Amino acid sequence: MNIDIESTLRAQRWRDPPPEFLERVLDRALQNVAAPARTSRLLALFAFIPRPLRLPLAACWLLAFFFRVTTPEAIPQSTLESYAKLPPMTPAQLLANRQQIERLADELLQPQHHGVIPPL
Amino acid sequence: MPPTEATLTRLHAEYAVSAYRFAWSVTKDEALAQEVVQELFLKLARDPGLITAAQSERAVIFTLTRNLALDSLRRRSTREDALERFADESPGWFLPAADAVAEETRAQITTALAALPEEQRSVIHLHVWEELSFREIGELLGLPTQTVASRYRYGLEKLRAQKHTLV
C-alpha cells in the first residue's frame, strides 16, 4: 500500500487557537511595551550624544552642579567698591581701630546714661 | 501608536497562530502551547531588538517558540519525562475530518506524529505546515541542511511505518 504520507499530512487542517486567547496575548504584550516606550522617548532626547561620551559628560555635569551648590554667592560690585575706598589696613589694625571706636563711644555715652539728670 | 506597538501588532497578526501551532506540536500540550505563545509575545514586547536586529522575522519567531517550548517542558519536569508522559496522549491538533475514512486517517496520523521524537516532529511541522525550506529550518535550528533533510526523511518513514501498523 503506497501511502503518500506527505500529502496526507498536508491535508490535515490545524485547529485555530481561541480568538479570546489571541486577544489576551496581544493585550498583555502591548501593556508590557507601553512603559518602556515612554522611557525610551525620554532617553531619545540624549540619543544625539555619542554613547562613549555620555558617562564622562554626566560626571562633568555632576561636578559642575556640586560646585554650583557649594560655592558662596559672589560679593556685589557696590560692596567691592566700598571696600576699595577704605584705607589699606591689616586685620590687627582694623580690630584695634574698632576697639578704639567702642571705647570712645562708651566715654561719650557714659555721662548721658549714667550721669545726673540735668534739671529742666 | 509607537513603532514598537505597531510592530508587535503586525507580528501578532502574522505569526501568533503559526507560533501557537508549532508550540503545540513541540509540547503536545495545548495549555503549555498557550503559555509559550504568551511568553513569546511578552519577550518580543520587552526586547524589540530581537526582531529589529534579525534578518528573518520568521526564523526568530520559530526559534524563540521552540526554545520557550522546550524550556517549558523542562520546567514542568525533565524533557524526556514530559515527552514520555504525553506520548500516549493523542493531541487534538487537527480539525475533525468530514467522513469516517478521513477521520480514521486523521486519528492515525495524529497518534503517529505524537509518537515521533520532538526533533523529527519539529522538522516535519516546519516543512509541511509552515512551508519552510530545509535550509531555513537548518538555520533556525542551528543544524546542517543535510541533517534536517535526514530527520525529515526518517520522520516520514516512521510515520509511514506507524500508519501501516495502525492500519
PDB file of C-alpha atoms in Angstrom:
ATOM      1  CA  MET A   1       0.000   0.000   0.000  1.00  0.00           C
ATOM      2  CA  ASN A   2       1.718   3.083  -1.272  1.00  0.00           C
ATOM      3  CA  ILE A   3       0.698   5.877   1.040  1.00  0.00           C
ATOM      4  CA  ASP A   4       1.685   9.377   0.150  1.00  0.00           C
ATOM      5  CA  ILE A   5       2.271  10.341   3.731  1.00  0.00           C
ATOM      6  CA  GLU A   6       3.365  13.871   2.915  1.00  0.00           C
ATOM      7  CA  SER A   7       0.146  14.749   1.110  1.00  0.00           C
ATOM      8  CA  THR A   8      -1.833  13.097   3.912  1.00  0.00           C
ATOM      9  CA  LEU A   9      -0.070  15.360   6.380  1.00  0.00           C
ATOM     10  CA  ARG A  10      -0.681  18.439   4.255  1.00  0.00           C
ATOM     11  CA  ALA A  11      -4.371  17.558   4.057  1.00  0.00           C
ATOM     12  CA  GLN A  12      -4.730  17.835   7.835  1.00  0.00           C
ATOM     13  CA  ARG A  13      -6.133  21.169   8.959  1.00  0.00           C
ATOM     14  CA  TRP A  14      -4.814  22.547  12.239  1.00  0.00           C
ATOM     15  CA  ARG A  15      -7.168  23.804  14.893  1.00  0.00           C
ATOM     16  CA  ASP A  16      -7.033  27.570  15.326  1.00  0.00           C
ATOM     17  CA  PRO A  17      -6.339  28.991  18.766  1.00  0.00           C
ATOM     18  CA  PRO A  18      -9.332  30.533  20.560  1.00  0.00           C
ATOM     19  CA  PRO A  19      -9.787  34.160  19.425  1.00  0.00           C
ATOM     20  CA  GLU A  20     -10.066  35.387  23.039  1.00  0.00           C
ATOM     21  CA  PHE A  21      -6.706  33.787  23.781  1.00  0.00           C
ATOM     22  CA  LEU A  22      -5.102  35.606  20.846  1.00  0.00           C
ATOM     23  CA  GLU A  23      -6.617  38.903  22.005  1.00  0.00           C
ATOM     24  CA  ARG A  24      -5.325  38.339  25.524  1.00  0.00           C
ATOM     25  CA  VAL A  25      -1.830  37.611  24.224  1.00  0.00           C
ATOM     26  CA  LEU A  26      -1.739  40.862  22.255  1.00  0.00           C
ATOM     27  CA  ASP A  27      -3.232  42.934  25.097  1.00  0.00           C
ATOM     28  CA  ARG A  28      -0.679  41.694  27.620  1.00  0.00           C
ATOM     29  CA  ALA A  29       2.179  42.189  25.190  1.00  0.00           C
ATOM     30  CA  LEU A  30       1.066  45.752  24.414  1.00  0.00           C
ATOM     31  CA  GLN A  31       0.777  46.538  28.134  1.00  0.00           C
ATOM     32  CA  ASN A  32       4.372  45.475  28.545  1.00  0.00           C
ATOM     33  CA  VAL A  33       5.559  47.545  25.640  1.00  0.00           C
ATOM     34  CA  ALA A  34       3.866  50.762  26.840  1.00  0.00           C
ATOM     35  CA  ALA A  35       6.117  51.564  29.798  1.00  0.00           C
ATOM     36  CA  PRO A  36       9.464  51.060  28.059  1.00  0.00           C
ATOM     37  CA  ALA A  37       8.188  53.155  25.128  1.00  0.00           C
ATOM     38  CA  ARG A  38       7.637  56.175  27.390  1.00  0.00           C
ATOM     39  CA  THR A  39      11.069  55.719  28.920  1.00  0.00           C
ATOM     40  CA  SER A  40      12.706  55.369  25.551  1.00  0.00           C
ATOM     41  CA  ARG A  41      11.064  58.601  24.391  1.00  0.00           C
ATOM     42  CA  LEU A  42      12.764  60.379  27.290  1.00  0.00           C
ATOM     43  CA  LEU A  43      16.056  58.658  26.551  1.00  0.00           C
ATOM     44  CA  ALA A  44      15.732  59.634  22.909  1.00  0.00           C
ATOM     45  CA  LEU A  45      16.452  63.214  23.970  1.00  0.00           C
ATOM     46  CA  PHE A  46      20.003  62.133  24.761  1.00  0.00           C
ATOM     47  CA  ALA A  47      20.378  59.968  21.687  1.00  0.00           C
ATOM     48  CA  PHE A  48      22.368  62.648  19.850  1.00  0.00           C
ATOM     49  CA  ILE A  49      25.198  62.288  22.414  1.00  0.00           C
ATOM     50  CA  PRO A  50      27.595  59.525  21.325  1.00  0.00           C
ATOM     51  CA  ARG A  51      27.442  56.621  23.746  1.00  0.00           C
ATOM     52  CA  PRO A  52      31.132  56.736  24.865  1.00  0.00           C
ATOM     53  CA  LEU A  53      30.739  60.405  25.802  1.00  0.00           C
ATOM     54  CA  ARG A  54      27.617  60.000  27.910  1.00  0.00           C
ATOM     55  CA  LEU A  55      29.316  58.865  31.114  1.00  0.00           C
ATOM     56  CA  PRO A  56      32.130  61.477  31.119  1.00  0.00           C
ATOM     57  CA  LEU A  57      29.606  64.203  30.316  1.00  0.00           C
ATOM     58  CA  ALA A  58      27.353  63.067  33.132  1.00  0.00           C
ATOM     59  CA  ALA A  59      30.339  63.123  35.538  1.00  0.00           C
ATOM     60  CA  CYS A  60      31.250  66.658  34.407  1.00  0.00           C
ATOM     61  CA  TRP A  61      27.692  67.801  34.863  1.00  0.00           C
ATOM     62  CA  LEU A  62      27.572  66.374  38.403  1.00  0.00           C
ATOM     63  CA  LEU A  63      30.872  68.074  39.269  1.00  0.00           C
ATOM     64  CA  ALA A  64      29.626  71.408  37.928  1.00  0.00           C
ATOM     65  CA  PHE A  65      26.413  71.010  39.892  1.00  0.00           C
ATOM     66  CA  PHE A  66      28.416  70.293  43.070  1.00  0.00           C
ATOM     67  CA  PHE A  67      30.490  73.461  42.700  1.00  0.00           C
ATOM     68  CA  ARG A  68      27.430  75.491  41.790  1.00  0.00           C
ATOM     69  CA  VAL A  69      25.766  74.430  45.055  1.00  0.00           C
ATOM     70  CA  THR A  70      28.785  74.714  47.356  1.00  0.00           C
ATOM     71  CA  THR A  71      30.348  77.966  46.035  1.00  0.00           C
ATOM     72  CA  PRO A  72      29.212  81.057  48.045  1.00  0.00           C
ATOM     73  CA  GLU A  73      27.411  83.952  46.364  1.00  0.00           C
ATOM     74  CA  ALA A  74      29.669  86.481  44.650  1.00  0.00           C
ATOM     75  CA  ILE A  75      30.278  89.808  46.540  1.00  0.00           C
ATOM     76  CA  PRO A  76      28.210  92.588  44.891  1.00  0.00           C
ATOM     77  CA  GLN A  77      30.097  95.195  42.927  1.00  0.00           C
ATOM     78  CA  SER A  78      28.925  98.075  45.212  1.00  0.00           C
ATOM     79  CA  THR A  79      30.372  96.319  48.272  1.00  0.00           C
ATOM     80  CA  LEU A  80      33.640  95.753  46.484  1.00  0.00           C
ATOM     81  CA  GLU A  81      33.727  99.473  45.615  1.00  0.00           C
ATOM     82  CA  SER A  82      33.120 100.412  49.266  1.00  0.00           C
ATOM     83  CA  TYR A  83      35.948  98.169  50.344  1.00  0.00           C
ATOM     84  CA  ALA A  84      38.189  99.787  47.757  1.00  0.00           C
ATOM     85  CA  LYS A  85      37.577 103.219  49.307  1.00  0.00           C
ATOM     86  CA  LEU A  86      38.847 102.085  52.729  1.00  0.00           C
ATOM     87  CA  PRO A  87      42.489 102.766  53.569  1.00  0.00           C
ATOM     88  CA  PRO A  88      44.620  99.644  53.304  1.00  0.00           C
ATOM     89  CA  MET A  89      44.682  98.121  56.794  1.00  0.00           C
ATOM     90  CA  THR A  90      45.720  94.834  58.302  1.00  0.00           C
ATOM     91  CA  PRO A  91      43.149  92.834  60.298  1.00  0.00           C
ATOM     92  CA  ALA A  92      45.020  93.706  63.503  1.00  0.00           C
ATOM     93  CA  GLN A  93      44.768  97.405  62.701  1.00  0.00           C
ATOM     94  CA  LEU A  94      41.075  97.003  61.930  1.00  0.00           C
ATOM     95  CA  LEU A  95      40.450  95.342  65.295  1.00  0.00           C
ATOM     96  CA  ALA A  96      42.454  97.985  67.175  1.00  0.00           C
ATOM     97  CA  ASN A  97      40.547 100.674  65.342  1.00  0.00           C
ATOM     98  CA  ARG A  98      37.260  99.096  66.222  1.00  0.00           C
ATOM     99  CA  GLN A  99      38.192  98.763  69.915  1.00  0.00           C
ATOM    100  CA  GLN A 100      39.208 102.437  69.993  1.00  0.00           C
ATOM    101  CA  ILE A 101      35.894 103.481  68.429  1.00  0.00           C
ATOM    102  CA  GLU A 102      33.982 101.429  71.015  1.00  0.00           C
ATOM    103  CA  ARG A 103      35.985 102.939  73.906  1.00  0.00           C
ATOM    104  CA  LEU A 104      35.364 106.451  72.645  1.00  0.00           C
ATOM    105  CA  ALA A 105      31.684 105.735  72.208  1.00  0.00           C
ATOM    106  CA  ASP A 106      31.485 104.448  75.795  1.00  0.00           C
ATOM    107  CA  GLU A 107      33.174 107.555  77.093  1.00  0.00           C
ATOM    108  CA  LEU A 108      30.817 109.818  75.201  1.00  0.00           C
ATOM    109  CA  LEU A 109      27.658 107.929  76.073  1.00  0.00           C
ATOM    110  CA  GLN A 110      28.524 107.238  79.728  1.00  0.00           C
ATOM    111  CA  PRO A 111      27.535 110.661  81.090  1.00  0.00           C
ATOM    112  CA  GLN A 112      24.281 110.625  79.174  1.00  0.00           C
ATOM    113  CA  HIS A 113      23.178 107.246  80.507  1.00  0.00           C
ATOM    114  CA  HIS A 114      24.669 107.159  83.956  1.00  0.00           C
ATOM    115  CA  GLY A 115      25.259 110.768  84.927  1.00  0.00           C
ATOM    116  CA  VAL A 116      22.976 113.165  86.924  1.00  0.00           C
ATOM    117  CA  ILE A 117      19.806 114.010  85.226  1.00  0.00           C
ATOM    118  CA  PRO A 118      20.042 117.676  84.241  1.00  0.00           C
ATOM    119  CA  PRO A 119      17.324 119.974  85.656  1.00  0.00           C
ATOM    120  CA  LEU A 120      14.544 121.009  83.413  1.00  0.00           C
TER     121      LEU A 120
ATOM    122  CA  MET B   1       0.961  54.308  18.005  1.00  0.00           C
ATOM    123  CA  PRO B   2       4.692  53.960  18.787  1.00  0.00           C
ATOM    124  CA  PRO B   3       6.664  51.838  16.289  1.00  0.00           C
ATOM    125  CA  THR B   4       7.169  49.010  18.789  1.00  0.00           C
ATOM    126  CA  GLU B   5       3.435  48.596  19.336  1.00  0.00           C
ATOM    127  CA  ALA B   6       2.736  48.699  15.617  1.00  0.00           C
ATOM    128  CA  THR B   7       5.460  46.119  15.004  1.00  0.00           C
ATOM    129  CA  LEU B   8       4.154  43.920  17.771  1.00  0.00           C
ATOM    130  CA  THR B   9       0.601  44.099  16.452  1.00  0.00           C
ATOM    131  CA  ARG B  10       1.824  43.162  12.972  1.00  0.00           C
ATOM    132  CA  LEU B  11       3.905  40.266  14.302  1.00  0.00           C
ATOM    133  CA  HIS B  12       0.923  39.052  16.283  1.00  0.00           C
ATOM    134  CA  ALA B  13      -1.306  39.171  13.205  1.00  0.00           C
ATOM    135  CA  GLU B  14       1.249  37.347  11.064  1.00  0.00           C
ATOM    136  CA  TYR B  15       2.762  34.792  13.410  1.00  0.00           C
ATOM    137  CA  ALA B  16       0.643  34.210  16.521  1.00  0.00           C
ATOM    138  CA  VAL B  17      -1.318  31.332  15.005  1.00  0.00           C
ATOM    139  CA  SER B  18       1.784  29.698  13.473  1.00  0.00           C
ATOM    140  CA  ALA B  19       3.709  30.038  16.733  1.00  0.00           C
ATOM    141  CA  TYR B  20       0.765  28.535  18.604  1.00  0.00           C
ATOM    142  CA  ARG B  21       0.603  25.522  16.295  1.00  0.00           C
ATOM    143  CA  PHE B  22       4.351  24.999  16.401  1.00  0.00           C
ATOM    144  CA  ALA B  23       4.433  25.281  20.210  1.00  0.00           C
ATOM    145  CA  TRP B  24       1.567  22.808  20.406  1.00  0.00           C
ATOM    146  CA  SER B  25       3.413  20.470  18.063  1.00  0.00           C
ATOM    147  CA  VAL B  26       6.578  20.627  20.194  1.00  0.00           C
ATOM    148  CA  THR B  27       4.901  20.347  23.593  1.00  0.00           C
ATOM    149  CA  LYS B  28       1.898  18.194  22.584  1.00  0.00           C
ATOM    150  CA  ASP B  29       0.010  20.140  25.247  1.00  0.00           C
ATOM    151  CA  GLU B  30      -2.391  22.911  24.283  1.00  0.00           C
ATOM    152  CA  ALA B  31      -2.238  24.699  27.646  1.00  0.00           C
ATOM    153  CA  LEU B  32       1.538  24.682  27.543  1.00  0.00           C
ATOM    154  CA  ALA B  33       1.455  25.968  23.956  1.00  0.00           C
ATOM    155  CA  GLN B  34      -0.707  28.885  25.087  1.00  0.00           C
ATOM    156  CA  GLU B  35       1.783  29.739  27.839  1.00  0.00           C
ATOM    157  CA  VAL B  36       4.600  29.581  25.307  1.00  0.00           C
ATOM    158  CA  VAL B  37       2.865  31.947  22.875  1.00  0.00           C
ATOM    159  CA  GLN B  38       2.080  34.395  25.672  1.00  0.00           C
ATOM    160  CA  GLU B  39       5.676  34.261  26.829  1.00  0.00           C
ATOM    161  CA  LEU B  40       6.915  34.699  23.255  1.00  0.00           C
ATOM    162  CA  PHE B  41       4.993  37.942  22.720  1.00  0.00           C
ATOM    163  CA  LEU B  42       5.951  39.289  26.154  1.00  0.00           C
ATOM    164  CA  LYS B  43       9.565  38.640  25.220  1.00  0.00           C
ATOM    165  CA  LEU B  44       9.134  40.445  21.906  1.00  0.00           C
ATOM    166  CA  ALA B  45       7.413  43.353  23.684  1.00  0.00           C
ATOM    167  CA  ARG B  46      10.180  43.735  26.237  1.00  0.00           C
ATOM    168  CA  ASP B  47      13.002  43.335  23.751  1.00  0.00           C
ATOM    169  CA  PRO B  48      12.057  44.682  20.311  1.00  0.00           C
ATOM    170  CA  GLY B  49      15.724  44.382  19.313  1.00  0.00           C
ATOM    171  CA  LEU B  50      15.186  40.642  18.900  1.00  0.00           C
ATOM    172  CA  ILE B  51      13.234  41.355  15.744  1.00  0.00           C
ATOM    173  CA  THR B  52      14.862  44.554  14.510  1.00  0.00           C
ATOM    174  CA  ALA B  53      18.339  43.006  14.634  1.00  0.00           C
ATOM    175  CA  ALA B  54      17.244  39.805  12.900  1.00  0.00           C
ATOM    176  CA  GLN B  55      17.483  39.080   9.188  1.00  0.00           C
ATOM    177  CA  SER B  56      14.424  36.845   9.149  1.00  0.00           C
ATOM    178  CA  GLU B  57      11.478  37.571  11.438  1.00  0.00           C
ATOM    179  CA  ARG B  58      10.028  34.157  10.812  1.00  0.00           C
ATOM    180  CA  ALA B  59      13.246  32.410  11.825  1.00  0.00           C
ATOM    181  CA  VAL B  60      13.392  34.417  15.067  1.00  0.00           C
ATOM    182  CA  ILE B  61       9.750  33.671  15.876  1.00  0.00           C
ATOM    183  CA  PHE B  62      10.110  29.925  15.353  1.00  0.00           C
ATOM    184  CA  THR B  63      13.476  29.722  17.121  1.00  0.00           C
ATOM    185  CA  LEU B  64      12.130  31.576  20.149  1.00  0.00           C
ATOM    186  CA  THR B  65       8.958  29.499  20.114  1.00  0.00           C
ATOM    187  CA  ARG B  66      10.895  26.232  20.061  1.00  0.00           C
ATOM    188  CA  ASN B  67      13.297  27.353  22.795  1.00  0.00           C
ATOM    189  CA  LEU B  68      10.447  28.542  25.002  1.00  0.00           C
ATOM    190  CA  ALA B  69       8.505  25.337  24.368  1.00  0.00           C
ATOM    191  CA  LEU B  70      11.487  23.169  25.307  1.00  0.00           C
ATOM    192  CA  ASP B  71      12.134  25.350  28.374  1.00  0.00           C
ATOM    193  CA  SER B  72       8.523  24.976  29.458  1.00  0.00           C
ATOM    194  CA  LEU B  73       8.779  21.206  29.075  1.00  0.00           C
ATOM    195  CA  ARG B  74      11.949  21.199  31.162  1.00  0.00           C
ATOM    196  CA  ARG B  75      10.270  23.342  33.777  1.00  0.00           C
ATOM    197  CA  ARG B  76       7.314  21.021  34.036  1.00  0.00           C
ATOM    198  CA  SER B  77       9.621  18.078  34.570  1.00  0.00           C
ATOM    199  CA  THR B  78      12.596  16.772  32.662  1.00  0.00           C
ATOM    200  CA  ARG B  79      12.069  16.847  28.947  1.00  0.00           C
ATOM    201  CA  GLU B  80      12.187  13.101  28.485  1.00  0.00           C
ATOM    202  CA  ASP B  81       9.707  12.534  31.291  1.00  0.00           C
ATOM    203  CA  ALA B  82       7.317  15.045  29.848  1.00  0.00           C
ATOM    204  CA  LEU B  83       7.573  13.643  26.347  1.00  0.00           C
ATOM    205  CA  GLU B  84       7.055  10.165  27.708  1.00  0.00           C
ATOM    206  CA  ARG B  85       4.109  11.343  29.774  1.00  0.00           C
ATOM    207  CA  PHE B  86       2.424  12.889  26.752  1.00  0.00           C
ATOM    208  CA  ALA B  87       3.468  10.162  24.316  1.00  0.00           C
ATOM    209  CA  ASP B  88       0.361   8.131  24.926  1.00  0.00           C
ATOM    210  CA  GLU B  89      -1.960  11.080  24.649  1.00  0.00           C
ATOM    211  CA  SER B  90      -3.345  11.992  21.261  1.00  0.00           C
ATOM    212  CA  PRO B  91      -3.239  15.761  20.922  1.00  0.00           C
ATOM    213  CA  GLY B  92      -6.229  17.405  19.271  1.00  0.00           C
ATOM    214  CA  TRP B  93      -4.042  19.170  16.727  1.00  0.00           C
ATOM    215  CA  PHE B  94      -6.280  18.723  13.705  1.00  0.00           C
ATOM    216  CA  LEU B  95      -9.881  19.536  12.917  1.00  0.00           C
ATOM    217  CA  PRO B  96     -12.211  16.515  12.607  1.00  0.00           C
ATOM    218  CA  ALA B  97     -12.488  15.141   9.087  1.00  0.00           C
ATOM    219  CA  ALA B  98     -15.664  15.123   7.045  1.00  0.00           C
ATOM    220  CA  ASP B  99     -16.010  11.383   6.519  1.00  0.00           C
ATOM    221  CA  ALA B 100     -15.233   8.274   8.532  1.00  0.00           C
ATOM    222  CA  VAL B 101     -12.234   7.166   6.441  1.00  0.00           C
ATOM    223  CA  ALA B 102     -10.584  10.567   6.580  1.00  0.00           C
ATOM    224  CA  GLU B 103     -11.342  10.738  10.291  1.00  0.00           C
ATOM    225  CA  GLU B 104      -9.600   7.414  10.827  1.00  0.00           C
ATOM    226  CA  THR B 105      -6.592   8.651   8.854  1.00  0.00           C
ATOM    227  CA  ARG B 106      -6.556  11.831  10.936  1.00  0.00           C
ATOM    228  CA  ALA B 107      -6.530   9.840  14.171  1.00  0.00           C
ATOM    229  CA  GLN B 108      -3.733   7.574  12.906  1.00  0.00           C
ATOM    230  CA  ILE B 109      -1.613  10.470  11.694  1.00  0.00           C
ATOM    231  CA  THR B 110      -2.069  12.318  14.979  1.00  0.00           C
ATOM    232  CA  THR B 111      -1.035   9.287  17.015  1.00  0.00           C
ATOM    233  CA  ALA B 112       1.939   8.550  14.777  1.00  0.00           C
ATOM    234  CA  LEU B 113       3.074  12.173  14.771  1.00  0.00           C
ATOM    235  CA  ALA B 114       2.782  12.407  18.559  1.00  0.00           C
ATOM    236  CA  ALA B 115       4.963   9.308  18.904  1.00  0.00           C
ATOM    237  CA  LEU B 116       7.821  10.850  16.869  1.00  0.00           C
ATOM    238  CA  PRO B 117      10.838  12.354  18.637  1.00  0.00           C
ATOM    239  CA  GLU B 118      10.492  16.110  19.021  1.00  0.00           C
ATOM    240  CA  GLU B 119      13.401  16.835  16.638  1.00  0.00           C
ATOM    241  CA  GLN B 120      11.753  14.959  13.771  1.00  0.00           C
ATOM    242  CA  ARG B 121       8.266  16.275  14.529  1.00  0.00           C
ATOM    243  CA  SER B 122       9.523  19.866  14.563  1.00  0.00           C
ATOM    244  CA  VAL B 123      11.224  19.456  11.194  1.00  0.00           C
ATOM    245  CA  ILE B 124       8.118  17.863   9.701  1.00  0.00           C
ATOM    246  CA  HIS B 125       5.897  20.579  11.151  1.00  0.00           C
ATOM    247  CA  LEU B 126       8.028  23.435   9.877  1.00  0.00           C
ATOM    248  CA  HIS B 127       8.408  21.900   6.403  1.00  0.00           C
ATOM    249  CA  VAL B 128       4.867  20.663   5.884  1.00  0.00           C
ATOM    250  CA  TRP B 129       2.688  23.259   7.583  1.00  0.00           C
ATOM    251  CA  GLU B 130       4.901  26.340   7.744  1.00  0.00           C
ATOM    252  CA  GLU B 131       6.399  25.648   4.315  1.00  0.00           C
ATOM    253  CA  LEU B 132       9.956  26.398   5.362  1.00  0.00           C
ATOM    254  CA  SER B 133      12.771  25.002   3.226  1.00  0.00           C
ATOM    255  CA  PHE B 134      15.282  22.592   4.729  1.00  0.00           C
ATOM    256  CA  ARG B 135      17.904  25.344   4.556  1.00  0.00           C
ATOM    257  CA  GLU B 136      15.655  27.748   6.522  1.00  0.00           C
ATOM    258  CA  ILE B 137      14.869  25.060   9.098  1.00  0.00           C
ATOM    259  CA  GLY B 138      18.568  24.294   9.408  1.00  0.00           C
ATOM    260  CA  GLU B 139      19.316  27.970  10.054  1.00  0.00           C
ATOM    261  CA  LEU B 140      16.720  28.325  12.749  1.00  0.00           C
ATOM    262  CA  LEU B 141      17.562  25.017  14.441  1.00  0.00           C
ATOM    263  CA  GLY B 142      21.315  25.533  14.046  1.00  0.00           C
ATOM    264  CA  LEU B 143      21.697  22.341  12.001  1.00  0.00           C
ATOM    265  CA  PRO B 144      23.207  21.468   8.596  1.00  0.00           C
ATOM    266  CA  THR B 145      20.660  21.224   5.792  1.00  0.00           C
ATOM    267  CA  GLN B 146      21.521  17.536   5.255  1.00  0.00           C
ATOM    268  CA  THR B 147      20.734  16.761   8.893  1.00  0.00           C
ATOM    269  CA  VAL B 148      17.373  18.482   8.573  1.00  0.00           C
ATOM    270  CA  ALA B 149      16.600  16.558   5.405  1.00  0.00           C
ATOM    271  CA  SER B 150      17.584  13.294   7.123  1.00  0.00           C
ATOM    272  CA  ARG B 151      15.366  13.997  10.106  1.00  0.00           C
ATOM    273  CA  TYR B 152      12.510  14.758   7.766  1.00  0.00           C
ATOM    274  CA  ARG B 153      13.039  11.567   5.798  1.00  0.00           C
ATOM    275  CA  TYR B 154      13.362   9.405   8.927  1.00  0.00           C
ATOM    276  CA  GLY B 155      10.313  11.085  10.407  1.00  0.00           C
ATOM    277  CA  LEU B 156       8.212  10.375   7.322  1.00  0.00           C
ATOM    278  CA  GLU B 157       9.431   6.767   7.238  1.00  0.00           C
ATOM    279  CA  LYS B 158       8.405   6.303  10.858  1.00  0.00           C
ATOM    280  CA  LEU B 159       5.024   7.878  10.158  1.00  0.00           C
ATOM    281  CA  ARG B 160       4.542   5.603   7.181  1.00  0.00           C
ATOM    282  CA  ALA B 161       5.531   2.537   9.193  1.00  0.00           C
ATOM    283  CA  GLN B 162       3.388   3.613  12.104  1.00  0.00           C
ATOM    284  CA  LYS B 163       0.426   4.192   9.834  1.00  0.00           C
ATOM    285  CA  HIS B 164       0.820   0.708   8.343  1.00  0.00           C
ATOM    286  CA  THR B 165       0.941  -0.728  11.841  1.00  0.00           C
ATOM    287  CA  LEU B 166      -2.118   1.182  12.895  1.00  0.00           C
ATOM    288  CA  VAL B 167      -3.996   0.208   9.718  1.00  0.00           C
TER     289      VAL B 167
END
